[in-house]
Amino acid sequence: MIRLIEELYPICRSITGNGVRQTLRILQRRIPLEVHEVPSGTKVFDWTVPKEWNIREAFIKNSRGEKIVAFAESNLHVVNYSVPFKGKLSLDQLKSHLFTLPDRPRWIPYRTSYYQETWGFCLSHEQLLQMEDGEYEVLIDASLEDGHLTYGEYYLPGQTSDEVLLSCHICHPSLCNDNLSGIALMVALAKHLNSSPRRYSYRFLFIPGTIGSITWLALNESRVSSIKHGLVIAGVGDKGTFTYKKSRRAQAEIDRVFNHVVGRSGDGSRIIDFFPYGYDERQFCSPGFNLPVGCAMRTPFGQYPEYHTSADNLDFVQPQYLADSFSKCLAVLQVLEENRMYLNLNPKCEPQLGRRGLYGTIGGQVDGKLRELAMLWVLNLSDGQHTLLDIAEKSGLAFDSIKNAADALLTHDLLKEIPV
Amino acid sequence: MIRLIEELYPICRSITGNGVRQTLRILQRRIPLEVHEVPSGTKVFDWTVPKEWNIREAFIKNSRGEKIVAFAESNLHVVNYSVPFKGKLSLDQLKSHLFTLPDRPRWIPYRTSYYQETWGFCLSHEQLLQMEDGEYEVLIDASLEDGHLTYGEYYLPGQTSDEVLLSCHICHPSLCNDNLSGIALMVALAKHLNSSPRRYSYRFLFIPGTIGSITWLALNESRVSSIKHGLVIAGVGDKGTFTYKKSRRAQAEIDRVFNHVVGRSGDGSRIIDFFPYGYDERQFCSPGFNLPVGCAMRTPFGQYPEYHTSADNLDFVQPQYLADSFSKCLAVLQVLEENRMYLNLNPKCEPQLGRRGLYGTIGGQVDGKLRELAMLWVLNLSDGQHTLLDIAEKSGLAFDSIKNAADALLTHDLLKEIPV
Amino acid sequence: MIRLIEELYPICRSITGNGVRQTLRILQRRIPLEVHEVPSGTKVFDWTVPKEWNIREAFIKNSRGEKIVAFAESNLHVVNYSVPFKGKLSLDQLKSHLFTLPDRPRWIPYRTSYYQETWGFCLSHEQLLQMEDGEYEVLIDASLEDGHLTYGEYYLPGQTSDEVLLSCHICHPSLCNDNLSGIALMVALAKHLNSSPRRYSYRFLFIPGTIGSITWLALNESRVSSIKHGLVIAGVGDKGTFTYKKSRRAQAEIDRVFNHVVGRSGDGSRIIDFFPYGYDERQFCSPGFNLPVGCAMRTPFGQYPEYHTSADNLDFVQPQYLADSFSKCLAVLQVLEENRMYLNLNPKCEPQLGRRGLYGTIGGQVDGKLRELAMLWVLNLSDGQHTLLDIAEKSGLAFDSIKNAADALLTHDLLKEIPV
């Protein structure tokens, strides 16, 4: 994951343009994702696919001709989606186009202006303070023209056509946690799932934020009914504890599974309620769709000072945090894969487990036998009303213990699977 | 409010009689309330309107002819509804008719005997201790005769015939918090609402406790179905924190609105559960009516030592506490007026707020924009299942923020109102 | 109860055999229970009634011919259901048949091997450490042959055929808390209930654990629908606080009554959730029956070191703890007997309690009158939706106060009973 992040870091991405295409080509070397191009002007619900933005060069030169701010040094220096501009301005005129973070004088902020045609530069506050009165030469050699919105999609078929949707945004330039971390984690999940047996089909979306999910939903409305579970992945590499934001449904199966997995982690991981702000779960969970899509993150967006600044760099994302996020997401997907409903075929009194070798033979011993307890829970609650997840929740035992108990009982024909 | 309380304080009120009439005449100078007279003997459910009680004079004279207890000094001195009496008694004979508060030796208690024909005097315990053996002359120049039960009613029509019922008891003599404070607050609300546009119609009842609400309900049973929300107001001028007692329904809209308003006040105000004791909410919330009527108070009745004593006087009620009670009740009525259900007309994905000038144009900024967040909540939950109050509760935002957001969205045709 | 425990203590009980018969004969001197004999080999759901086990003598002799372990000294010395054995073994060979408690070197453990034919001895760890190398002579003079499973049943008819099931296990040898305490408490309850008027019929089962309840359920399946409440009683004489384990239904009436009674005891008594391990509630609460059967205990099984050892002896069970368990169980049964639903015949406003002598006549007094408050609660909630238990729960008052209030109101024709 770290290597992929390092490779993607220098690229200037935006919601459209060649930076996205270059990013998706790099991902295609790892997973066979399909690249879609949607023309500018396409109507997608209340929105319109915007013009495509590309940038070649941008700088501010002082009166001595020195480049004091240069796109080549950091793609954060240019307000993303700035219109082309070339001209000379006094410092006063220029200042209304400059953005800094006075509280963090060495960091460059990240700003965008997707839907209002303007231009601007972001720079450190220290740089701003050093700018003297005088005339400045400004160049933004960019284009904003009819073109395409580009996104990547990878569909991994499983035993059923029921889908798990995984989505991350790919529209941020040189920012690591937000969201190269999400891109890298999703690629790692895709590779892992590709090599495992799967009940569900998986759809991985690598899309620009907001307009990307709106576009995908508008063009794929008929497929939405197949989505049984979904997850937006963003900001999963920082040192904060893992955070899961519930879907709008609040009690969707994926919400309950994250609650089970995260609740048992004992590492301070948190579950937070849905709110209609954040990443693309805003669109997936809009009332007209109301999909069971939550969001996996570590420190929530906007709650760490490095957020949307040049300090969200290669040092900010660390392998151990990415690995923890990966293992939690994978554990959740495994529970979703394995969650079933069974019916106890001997519902009147317990079946005689000892006769089947499923129970200790010398009775009266005090030691709580977890395996036996798990079997008794499965038998007691497999009444046609409880899934294995329900049983894990009610018993307080780990899903894996319950699943193993059910497997042992199935082997002895004490259960049969029934549809949920 | 304080001026009205001062004007009403000296009057000897009871559940019937001229004190009530005099009180209502004073109120009529402020609001055009209608005075109703219900004859003694009228059957009202399980009860009968009692004889009318009026009192002119009452005293106890000692053997030296000195008036040691005189109704003229405080109308609390006579047990309310005492039957006429004239006679001479020894101290021992007299004592069974005397009531004091040994723990509060300077205060005169307030006692009533509405439904058992007897007589008595209330006095300070210090007075009692000074009474020497000997013969006492006692006069209670009162009448208890067929007459009327008198109450006041003010109906303020609104856009709809759905009603908000506001009720206070007017049967207590010289006691300020209980309930001249409630009378004054209700008059102030009536004047304020009269000068504002109103969706609801408002009905203000100024009635004697218990028998008054029973009488009104018995005579107005057919009107009860119009009552959508109701509030009994009593004891709202003391220095204790504001208290709202929920209706028997517990989750009536008025209960939820008080919870929202009081819960956000941050001043220690409390919500307590319904219990079948207290003021006229006992009758409005009897199981045969089960109206959505709560009770607004400050320190609950019986929980302050001044309750039902001469210490509940003009010093005990203070303007700032009355004003706080007024503003909380008014805030609740305003939420009730403004609570609506809307339908998001763009339920699939978010509408593009930026295009409509409803959203910041330079994206990527960290500062949480409350106004935008409120709009996103309204859009996300305006699915035909949630009122603005529901959205305020779920979002944790103030009702006003949600209401303002809905207004902005309405202006841009993004919502339409639907019936609740 | 203590005398009965002392009388039963020396007997070597098991899940079948003469120890059980002898035990039931002793109980028959106190209550007229019926003894049932079910033949070995009878199919009972997934199980089969086992062969009958009886034991006459058992010992281990050392090479000097000294009996170092003797059944005659403690019936715990022989693994319960050991098959007959006679032979000479080296210490090494013998050791795999010996069970001790190294952590409690002076106590003899209790072990069983009902469903696997083997043999063994239990002894103190101190005894084991003293055993020297050499040859040992072992005798287990037992029989394991076709016979019967024996249990006792006492049916006490009441006004209705609706039943309360009370059940305890009788299969443990010289262990006092587990479960001579339960046997003694159930006999005491039976004697008490026999001498009281009863709405419910009561069925007392004195059965071997697990196989006994399975056998009874299999043979009495058609009767099960009469069981409205049930309680397994086990381990009720130790010094731990009282514990009630809820039925699988969690909100059965008996669960709610225990919650009310135990919750008001103020002595640290606890309510715990159902789990499918423990005593015969495992069978009664299997999903095919799901009966409203909870379990009364003190310290839960396995949570005290004396559990299933020779230290669970006559000193471990104390009269005051037995008495406390008895009074809590009886209090619960009394609430079940007395819980009714009434309808307020004056649902519109309060009835005039004062006129009926049910209310203080001098009004205005501060002292909360519990009796009146209880009447007001009963009137307010007797709307066809609330039983007396519901009213007790909602009001926070004791069931007895609510019951007494209802009785007073019934006397004045203010309520009528309606079916729940």
PDB file of C-alpha atoms in Angstrom, chain A residues 303-397:
ATOM      1  CA  GLN A 303     -10.583  16.845  12.793  1.00  0.00           C
ATOM      2  CA  TYR A 304      -6.811  16.753  12.247  1.00  0.00           C
ATOM      3  CA  PRO A 305      -4.853  19.915  11.482  1.00  0.00           C
ATOM      4  CA  GLU A 306      -3.026  18.313   8.542  1.00  0.00           C
ATOM      5  CA  TYR A 307      -6.361  17.789   6.773  1.00  0.00           C
ATOM      6  CA  HIS A 308      -6.398  19.477   3.346  1.00  0.00           C
ATOM      7  CA  THR A 309      -2.887  20.854   3.708  1.00  0.00           C
ATOM      8  CA  SER A 310       0.565  20.024   2.447  1.00  0.00           C
ATOM      9  CA  ALA A 311       1.206  18.351   5.823  1.00  0.00           C
ATOM     10  CA  ASP A 312      -0.987  15.444   4.701  1.00  0.00           C
ATOM     11  CA  ASN A 313       2.143  14.043   3.110  1.00  0.00           C
ATOM     12  CA  LEU A 314       4.063  10.785   2.874  1.00  0.00           C
ATOM     13  CA  ASP A 315       5.100  11.010   6.529  1.00  0.00           C
ATOM     14  CA  PHE A 316       1.558  11.405   7.727  1.00  0.00           C
ATOM     15  CA  VAL A 317       0.429   7.964   6.551  1.00  0.00           C
ATOM     16  CA  GLN A 318       2.087   5.025   8.279  1.00  0.00           C
ATOM     17  CA  PRO A 319       2.047   1.332   7.333  1.00  0.00           C
ATOM     18  CA  GLN A 320       0.824   0.065  10.712  1.00  0.00           C
ATOM     19  CA  TYR A 321      -2.274   2.276  10.568  1.00  0.00           C
ATOM     20  CA  LEU A 322      -3.038   1.293   7.000  1.00  0.00           C
ATOM     21  CA  ALA A 323      -2.635  -2.339   8.004  1.00  0.00           C
ATOM     22  CA  ASP A 324      -5.001  -1.931  10.924  1.00  0.00           C
ATOM     23  CA  SER A 325      -7.608  -0.291   8.694  1.00  0.00           C
ATOM     24  CA  PHE A 326      -7.170  -3.046   6.131  1.00  0.00           C
ATOM     25  CA  SER A 327      -7.578  -5.833   8.659  1.00  0.00           C
ATOM     26  CA  LYS A 328     -10.701  -4.274  10.160  1.00  0.00           C
ATOM     27  CA  CYS A 329     -12.356  -3.781   6.776  1.00  0.00           C
ATOM     28  CA  LEU A 330     -11.426  -7.298   5.709  1.00  0.00           C
ATOM     29  CA  ALA A 331     -12.741  -8.764   8.981  1.00  0.00           C
ATOM     30  CA  VAL A 332     -16.049  -7.021   8.343  1.00  0.00           C
ATOM     31  CA  LEU A 333     -16.267  -8.319   4.795  1.00  0.00           C
ATOM     32  CA  GLN A 334     -15.542 -11.821   6.062  1.00  0.00           C
ATOM     33  CA  VAL A 335     -18.375 -11.618   8.565  1.00  0.00           C
ATOM     34  CA  LEU A 336     -20.694 -10.401   5.810  1.00  0.00           C
ATOM     35  CA  GLU A 337     -19.575 -13.341   3.686  1.00  0.00           C
ATOM     36  CA  GLU A 338     -20.146 -15.838   6.464  1.00  0.00           C
ATOM     37  CA  ASN A 339     -23.289 -14.512   8.079  1.00  0.00           C
ATOM     38  CA  ARG A 340     -26.093 -17.010   7.575  1.00  0.00           C
ATOM     39  CA  MET A 341     -29.318 -18.120   9.176  1.00  0.00           C
ATOM     40  CA  TYR A 342     -29.724 -21.706  10.301  1.00  0.00           C
ATOM     41  CA  LEU A 343     -32.580 -23.689  11.734  1.00  0.00           C
ATOM     42  CA  ASN A 344     -32.071 -25.996  14.717  1.00  0.00           C
ATOM     43  CA  LEU A 345     -33.407 -29.367  13.564  1.00  0.00           C
ATOM     44  CA  ASN A 346     -33.776 -30.604  17.185  1.00  0.00           C
ATOM     45  CA  PRO A 347     -35.539 -27.587  18.673  1.00  0.00           C
ATOM     46  CA  LYS A 348     -37.184 -29.498  21.554  1.00  0.00           C
ATOM     47  CA  CYS A 349     -34.598 -29.729  24.334  1.00  0.00           C
ATOM     48  CA  GLU A 350     -30.922 -29.858  23.523  1.00  0.00           C
ATOM     49  CA  PRO A 351     -29.638 -32.567  21.224  1.00  0.00           C
ATOM     50  CA  GLN A 352     -27.232 -34.959  22.911  1.00  0.00           C
ATOM     51  CA  LEU A 353     -23.930 -33.383  21.927  1.00  0.00           C
ATOM     52  CA  GLY A 354     -21.846 -35.852  23.937  1.00  0.00           C
ATOM     53  CA  ARG A 355     -23.043 -38.815  21.855  1.00  0.00           C
ATOM     54  CA  ARG A 356     -21.737 -36.998  18.777  1.00  0.00           C
ATOM     55  CA  GLY A 357     -18.365 -36.233  20.331  1.00  0.00           C
ATOM     56  CA  LEU A 358     -19.215 -32.530  20.531  1.00  0.00           C
ATOM     57  CA  TYR A 359     -19.192 -32.340  24.306  1.00  0.00           C
ATOM     58  CA  GLY A 360     -16.784 -33.121  27.129  1.00  0.00           C
ATOM     59  CA  THR A 361     -17.400 -36.590  28.469  1.00  0.00           C
ATOM     60  CA  ILE A 362     -16.362 -36.222  32.102  1.00  0.00           C
ATOM     61  CA  GLY A 363     -19.083 -33.892  33.368  1.00  0.00           C
ATOM     62  CA  GLY A 364     -19.123 -31.675  36.398  1.00  0.00           C
ATOM     63  CA  GLN A 365     -15.988 -29.761  35.517  1.00  0.00           C
ATOM     64  CA  VAL A 366     -16.063 -26.093  36.229  1.00  0.00           C
ATOM     65  CA  ASP A 367     -14.034 -24.763  33.323  1.00  0.00           C
ATOM     66  CA  GLY A 368     -16.307 -22.872  30.992  1.00  0.00           C
ATOM     67  CA  LYS A 369     -15.893 -24.496  27.648  1.00  0.00           C
ATOM     68  CA  LEU A 370     -16.253 -21.735  25.126  1.00  0.00           C
ATOM     69  CA  ARG A 371     -16.728 -24.073  22.213  1.00  0.00           C
ATOM     70  CA  GLU A 372     -19.590 -25.875  23.909  1.00  0.00           C
ATOM     71  CA  LEU A 373     -21.131 -22.609  25.010  1.00  0.00           C
ATOM     72  CA  ALA A 374     -21.023 -21.331  21.436  1.00  0.00           C
ATOM     73  CA  MET A 375     -22.765 -24.485  20.242  1.00  0.00           C
ATOM     74  CA  LEU A 376     -25.467 -24.104  22.874  1.00  0.00           C
ATOM     75  CA  TRP A 377     -26.044 -20.483  21.819  1.00  0.00           C
ATOM     76  CA  VAL A 378     -26.321 -21.458  18.166  1.00  0.00           C
ATOM     77  CA  LEU A 379     -28.777 -24.239  18.982  1.00  0.00           C
ATOM     78  CA  ASN A 380     -30.813 -22.058  21.305  1.00  0.00           C
ATOM     79  CA  LEU A 381     -31.181 -19.147  18.905  1.00  0.00           C
ATOM     80  CA  SER A 382     -31.380 -20.947  15.562  1.00  0.00           C
ATOM     81  CA  ASP A 383     -35.137 -20.614  15.624  1.00  0.00           C
ATOM     82  CA  GLY A 384     -35.634 -18.968  12.265  1.00  0.00           C
ATOM     83  CA  GLN A 385     -35.298 -15.484  13.721  1.00  0.00           C
ATOM     84  CA  HIS A 386     -31.580 -15.088  14.327  1.00  0.00           C
ATOM     85  CA  THR A 387     -28.598 -14.951  11.996  1.00  0.00           C
ATOM     86  CA  LEU A 388     -25.140 -15.914  13.208  1.00  0.00           C
ATOM     87  CA  LEU A 389     -24.482 -12.196  13.672  1.00  0.00           C
ATOM     88  CA  ASP A 390     -27.585 -11.903  15.858  1.00  0.00           C
ATOM     89  CA  ILE A 391     -26.339 -14.850  17.895  1.00  0.00           C
ATOM     90  CA  ALA A 392     -22.866 -13.328  18.243  1.00  0.00           C
ATOM     91  CA  GLU A 393     -24.427 -10.079  19.443  1.00  0.00           C
ATOM     92  CA  LYS A 394     -26.767 -11.747  21.923  1.00  0.00           C
ATOM     93  CA  SER A 395     -24.166 -14.136  23.292  1.00  0.00           C
ATOM     94  CA  GLY A 396     -21.359 -11.625  23.488  1.00  0.00           C
ATOM     95  CA  LEU A 397     -19.127 -14.186  21.800  1.00  0.00           C
TER      96      LEU A 397
END
